[in-house]
mmCIF file of C-alpha atoms in Angstrom:
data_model
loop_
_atom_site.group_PDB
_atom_site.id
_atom_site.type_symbol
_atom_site.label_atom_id
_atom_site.label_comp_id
_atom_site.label_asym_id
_atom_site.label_seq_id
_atom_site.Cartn_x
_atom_site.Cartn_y
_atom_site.Cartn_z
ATOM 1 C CA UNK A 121 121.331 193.816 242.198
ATOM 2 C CA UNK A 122 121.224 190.337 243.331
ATOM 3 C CA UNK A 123 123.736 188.036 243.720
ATOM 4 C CA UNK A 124 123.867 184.923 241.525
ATOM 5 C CA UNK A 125 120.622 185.377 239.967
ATOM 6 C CA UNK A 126 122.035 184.998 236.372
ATOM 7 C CA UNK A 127 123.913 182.011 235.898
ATOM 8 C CA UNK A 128 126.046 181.531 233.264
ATOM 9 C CA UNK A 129 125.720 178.416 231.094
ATOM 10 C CA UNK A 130 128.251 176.797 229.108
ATOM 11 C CA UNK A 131 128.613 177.838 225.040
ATOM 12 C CA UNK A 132 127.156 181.525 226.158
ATOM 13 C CA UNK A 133 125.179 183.725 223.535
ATOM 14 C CA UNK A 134 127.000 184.488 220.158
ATOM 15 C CA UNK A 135 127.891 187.581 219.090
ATOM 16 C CA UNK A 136 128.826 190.281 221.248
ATOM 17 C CA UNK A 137 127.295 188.694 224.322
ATOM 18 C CA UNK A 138 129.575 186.174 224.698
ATOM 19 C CA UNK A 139 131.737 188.512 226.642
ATOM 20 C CA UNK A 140 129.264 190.444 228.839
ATOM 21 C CA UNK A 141 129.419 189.389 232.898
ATOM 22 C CA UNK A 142 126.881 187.741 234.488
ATOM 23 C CA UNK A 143 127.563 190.526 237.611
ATOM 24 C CA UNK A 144 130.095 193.629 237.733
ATOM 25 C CA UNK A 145 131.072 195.185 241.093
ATOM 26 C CA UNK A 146 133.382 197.861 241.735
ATOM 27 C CA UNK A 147 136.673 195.642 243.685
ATOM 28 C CA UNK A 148 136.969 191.776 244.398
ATOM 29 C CA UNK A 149 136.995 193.164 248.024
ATOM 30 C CA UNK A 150 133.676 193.866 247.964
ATOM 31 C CA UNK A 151 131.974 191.389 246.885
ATOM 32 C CA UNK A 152 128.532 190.254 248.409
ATOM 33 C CA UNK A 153 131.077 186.645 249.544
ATOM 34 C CA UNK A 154 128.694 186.026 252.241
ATOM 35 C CA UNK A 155 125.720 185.819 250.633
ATOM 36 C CA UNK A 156 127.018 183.836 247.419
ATOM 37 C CA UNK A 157 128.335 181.224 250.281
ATOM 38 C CA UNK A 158 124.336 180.980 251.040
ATOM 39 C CA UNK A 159 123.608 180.266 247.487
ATOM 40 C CA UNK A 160 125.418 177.271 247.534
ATOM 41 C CA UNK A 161 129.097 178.708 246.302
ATOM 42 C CA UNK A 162 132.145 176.934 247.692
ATOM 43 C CA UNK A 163 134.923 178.146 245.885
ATOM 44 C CA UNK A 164 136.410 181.269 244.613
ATOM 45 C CA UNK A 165 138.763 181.910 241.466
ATOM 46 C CA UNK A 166 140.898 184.830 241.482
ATOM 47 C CA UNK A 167 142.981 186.653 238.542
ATOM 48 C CA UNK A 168 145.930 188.137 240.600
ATOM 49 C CA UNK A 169 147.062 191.669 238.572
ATOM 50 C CA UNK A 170 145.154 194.459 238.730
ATOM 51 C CA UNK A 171 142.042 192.316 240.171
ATOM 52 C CA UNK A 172 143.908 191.879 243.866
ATOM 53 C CA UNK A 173 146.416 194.165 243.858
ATOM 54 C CA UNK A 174 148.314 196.163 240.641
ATOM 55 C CA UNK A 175 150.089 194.726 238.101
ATOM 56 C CA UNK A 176 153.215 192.816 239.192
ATOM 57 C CA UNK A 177 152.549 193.987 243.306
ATOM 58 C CA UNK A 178 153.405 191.416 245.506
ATOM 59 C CA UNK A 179 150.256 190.186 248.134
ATOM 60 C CA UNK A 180 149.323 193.594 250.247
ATOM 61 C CA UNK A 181 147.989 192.904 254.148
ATOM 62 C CA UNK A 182 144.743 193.747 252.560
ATOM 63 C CA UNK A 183 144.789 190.758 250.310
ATOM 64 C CA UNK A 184 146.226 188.326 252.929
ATOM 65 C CA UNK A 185 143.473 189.426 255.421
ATOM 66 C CA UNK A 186 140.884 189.185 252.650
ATOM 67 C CA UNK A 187 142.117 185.094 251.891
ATOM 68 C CA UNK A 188 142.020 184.976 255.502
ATOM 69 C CA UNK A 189 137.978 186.079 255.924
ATOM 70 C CA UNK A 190 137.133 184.027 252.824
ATOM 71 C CA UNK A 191 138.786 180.903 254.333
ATOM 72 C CA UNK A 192 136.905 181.023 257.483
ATOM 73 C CA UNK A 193 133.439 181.814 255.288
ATOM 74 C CA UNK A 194 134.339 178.379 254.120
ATOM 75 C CA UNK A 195 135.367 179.204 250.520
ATOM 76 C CA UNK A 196 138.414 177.185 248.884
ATOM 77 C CA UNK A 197 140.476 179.475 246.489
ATOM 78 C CA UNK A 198 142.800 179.222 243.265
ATOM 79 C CA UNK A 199 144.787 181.890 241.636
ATOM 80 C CA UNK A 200 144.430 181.282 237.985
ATOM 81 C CA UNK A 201 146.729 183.586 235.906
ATOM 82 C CA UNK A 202 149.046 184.113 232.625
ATOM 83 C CA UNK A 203 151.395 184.529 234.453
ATOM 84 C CA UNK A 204 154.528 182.684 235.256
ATOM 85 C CA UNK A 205 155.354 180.503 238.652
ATOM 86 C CA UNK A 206 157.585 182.967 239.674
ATOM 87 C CA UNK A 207 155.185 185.820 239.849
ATOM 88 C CA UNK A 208 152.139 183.478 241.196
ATOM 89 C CA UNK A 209 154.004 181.136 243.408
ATOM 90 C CA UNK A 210 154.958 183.680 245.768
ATOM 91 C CA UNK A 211 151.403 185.505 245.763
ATOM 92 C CA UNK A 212 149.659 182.139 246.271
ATOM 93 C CA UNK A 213 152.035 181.710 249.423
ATOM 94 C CA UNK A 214 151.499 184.568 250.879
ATOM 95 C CA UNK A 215 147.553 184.381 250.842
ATOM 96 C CA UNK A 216 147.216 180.453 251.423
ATOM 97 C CA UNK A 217 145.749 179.531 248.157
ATOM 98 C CA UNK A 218 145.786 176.918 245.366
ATOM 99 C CA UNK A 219 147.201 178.459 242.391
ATOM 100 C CA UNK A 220 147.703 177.634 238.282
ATOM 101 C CA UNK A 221 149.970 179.287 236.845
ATOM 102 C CA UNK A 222 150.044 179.594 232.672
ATOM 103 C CA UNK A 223 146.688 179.350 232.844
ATOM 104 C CA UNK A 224 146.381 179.953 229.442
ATOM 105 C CA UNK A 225 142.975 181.840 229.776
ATOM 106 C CA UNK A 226 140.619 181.986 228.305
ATOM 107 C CA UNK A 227 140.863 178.188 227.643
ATOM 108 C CA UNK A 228 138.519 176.548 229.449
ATOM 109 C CA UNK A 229 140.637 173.483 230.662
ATOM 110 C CA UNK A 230 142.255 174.802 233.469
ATOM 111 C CA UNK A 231 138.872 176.741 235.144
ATOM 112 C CA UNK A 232 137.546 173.183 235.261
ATOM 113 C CA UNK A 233 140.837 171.998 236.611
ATOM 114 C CA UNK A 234 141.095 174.959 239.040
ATOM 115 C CA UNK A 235 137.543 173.186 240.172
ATOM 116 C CA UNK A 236 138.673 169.744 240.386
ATOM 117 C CA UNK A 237 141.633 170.604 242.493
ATOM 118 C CA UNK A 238 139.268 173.059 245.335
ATOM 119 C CA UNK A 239 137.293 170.172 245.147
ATOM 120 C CA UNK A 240 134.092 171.959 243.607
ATOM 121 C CA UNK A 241 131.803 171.525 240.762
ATOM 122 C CA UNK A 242 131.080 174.235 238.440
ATOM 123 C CA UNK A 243 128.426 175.418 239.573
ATOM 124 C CA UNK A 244 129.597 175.562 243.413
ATOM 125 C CA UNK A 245 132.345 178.089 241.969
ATOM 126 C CA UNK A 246 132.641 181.435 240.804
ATOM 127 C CA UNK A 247 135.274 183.585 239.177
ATOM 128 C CA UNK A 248 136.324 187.077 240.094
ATOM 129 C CA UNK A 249 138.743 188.521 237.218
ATOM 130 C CA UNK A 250 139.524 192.363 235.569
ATOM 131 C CA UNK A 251 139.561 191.404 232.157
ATOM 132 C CA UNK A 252 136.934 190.706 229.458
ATOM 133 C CA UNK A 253 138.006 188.693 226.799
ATOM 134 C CA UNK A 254 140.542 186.569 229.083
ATOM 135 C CA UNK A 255 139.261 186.248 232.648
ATOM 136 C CA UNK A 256 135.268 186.626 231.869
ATOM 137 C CA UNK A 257 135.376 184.836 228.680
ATOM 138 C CA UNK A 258 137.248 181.847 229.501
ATOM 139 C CA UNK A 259 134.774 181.925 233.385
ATOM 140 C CA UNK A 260 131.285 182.075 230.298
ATOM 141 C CA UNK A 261 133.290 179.893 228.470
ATOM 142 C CA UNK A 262 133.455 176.736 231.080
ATOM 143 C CA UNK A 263 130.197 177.746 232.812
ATOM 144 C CA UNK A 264 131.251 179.809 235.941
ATOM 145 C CA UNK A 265 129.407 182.512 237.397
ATOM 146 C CA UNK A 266 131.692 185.655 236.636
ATOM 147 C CA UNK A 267 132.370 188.786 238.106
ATOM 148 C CA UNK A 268 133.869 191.804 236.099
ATOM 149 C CA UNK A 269 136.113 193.916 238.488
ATOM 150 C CA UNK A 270 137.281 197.477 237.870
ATOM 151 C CA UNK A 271 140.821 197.750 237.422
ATOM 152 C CA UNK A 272 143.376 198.447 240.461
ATOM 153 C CA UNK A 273 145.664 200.549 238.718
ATOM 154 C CA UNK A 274 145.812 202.499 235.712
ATOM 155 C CA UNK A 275 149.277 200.617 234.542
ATOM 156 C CA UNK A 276 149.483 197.482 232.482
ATOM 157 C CA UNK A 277 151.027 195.970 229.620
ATOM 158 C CA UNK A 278 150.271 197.617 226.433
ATOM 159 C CA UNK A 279 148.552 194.568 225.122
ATOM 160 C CA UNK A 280 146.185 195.090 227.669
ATOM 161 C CA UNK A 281 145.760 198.515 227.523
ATOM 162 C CA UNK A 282 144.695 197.747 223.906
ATOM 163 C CA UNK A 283 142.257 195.320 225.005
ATOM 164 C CA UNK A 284 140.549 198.057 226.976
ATOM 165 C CA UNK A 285 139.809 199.713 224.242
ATOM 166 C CA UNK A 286 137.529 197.215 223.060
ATOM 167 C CA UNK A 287 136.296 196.285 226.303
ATOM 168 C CA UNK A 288 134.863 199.939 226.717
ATOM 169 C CA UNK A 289 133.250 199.090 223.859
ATOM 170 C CA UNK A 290 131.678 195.685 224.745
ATOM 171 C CA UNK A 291 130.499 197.752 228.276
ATOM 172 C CA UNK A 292 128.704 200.175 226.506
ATOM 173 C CA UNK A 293 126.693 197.272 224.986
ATOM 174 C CA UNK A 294 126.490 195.282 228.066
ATOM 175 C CA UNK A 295 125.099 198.817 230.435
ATOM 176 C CA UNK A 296 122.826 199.446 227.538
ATOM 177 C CA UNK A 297 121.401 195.954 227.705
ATOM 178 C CA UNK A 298 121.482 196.076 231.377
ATOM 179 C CA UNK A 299 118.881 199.203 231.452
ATOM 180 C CA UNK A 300 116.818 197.711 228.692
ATOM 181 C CA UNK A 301 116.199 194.784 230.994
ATOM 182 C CA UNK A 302 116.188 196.888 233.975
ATOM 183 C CA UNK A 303 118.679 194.923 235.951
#
């Protein structure tokens, strides 16, 4: 599939759609960065746990090298996350980036905000999150292009492991949809 040919717009679809992607990949490590940069992207949101490395893990070399290759694509970067400052503060150190901690996602305040301080508009910025109804929803929500991530790791909270539950659910929908259209 293309990158960034489906471009979410703000107040997405009711129903069910509202939480669907605009792209899925398999890691936030392997995403097409290069090419999106080409489209006109400039900046990069991140969830931290279980998008960049499992829930509660500090920044791995892979991460730091990753911030590192983005940077010199020419991509500015926020951490956005639930968490508290003393999880994200240290991550955000440790791979160079802007970060908002609290985030209280899936609010759309603070994605705009993570824009305004990267110094990007909207649509010059995508998100990159593991989550459905907080990280994709809140990105459809305030008009970002969004990119559903597999999991790291297995382990989380039980709220969230509740969540997946109906996320599986939402997928289903979404893959079905997806052949339909044949995307």
């Amino acid at each position: 599939m293309e990158v960034g040919i489906r471009k979410t717009e703000a107040y997405p679809a009711r129903g069910i759609k509202r939480f669907y992607p605009d792209l899925r990949r398999k890691s936030a490590y392997t995403i097409e960065y290069e090419k999106l940069y080409e489209e006109g992207y400039r900046g990069v949101i991140f969830d931290i746990d279980n998008t960049l490395v499992p829930h509660g893990a500090p920044a791995t070399k892979e991460a730091i090298d990753f911030f590192e290759k983005l940077h010199r694509i020419g991509y500015s970067t926020c951490l956005l996350s639930n968490n508290q400052k003393p999880r994200v503060e240290p991550f955000a150190l440790a791979v160079d980036s802007i970060f908002m901690e609290d985030a209280h996602k899936p609010s759309r305040k603070n994605y705009w905000k993570a824009c305004e301080r990267m110094g990007t508009q909207k649509d010059q910025t995508l998100f990159v999150g593991d989550q459905l109804f907080t990280d994709v929803y809140g990105a459809k929500r305030a008009g970002l292009l969004n990119i559903l991530v597999e999991p790291i790791h297995p382990k989380e909270e039980i709220q969230i492991v509740l969540k997946r539950y109906l996320e599986k659910i939402v997928l289903y929908f979404y893959e079905r949809d997806q052949r339909k259209s044949g995307l």
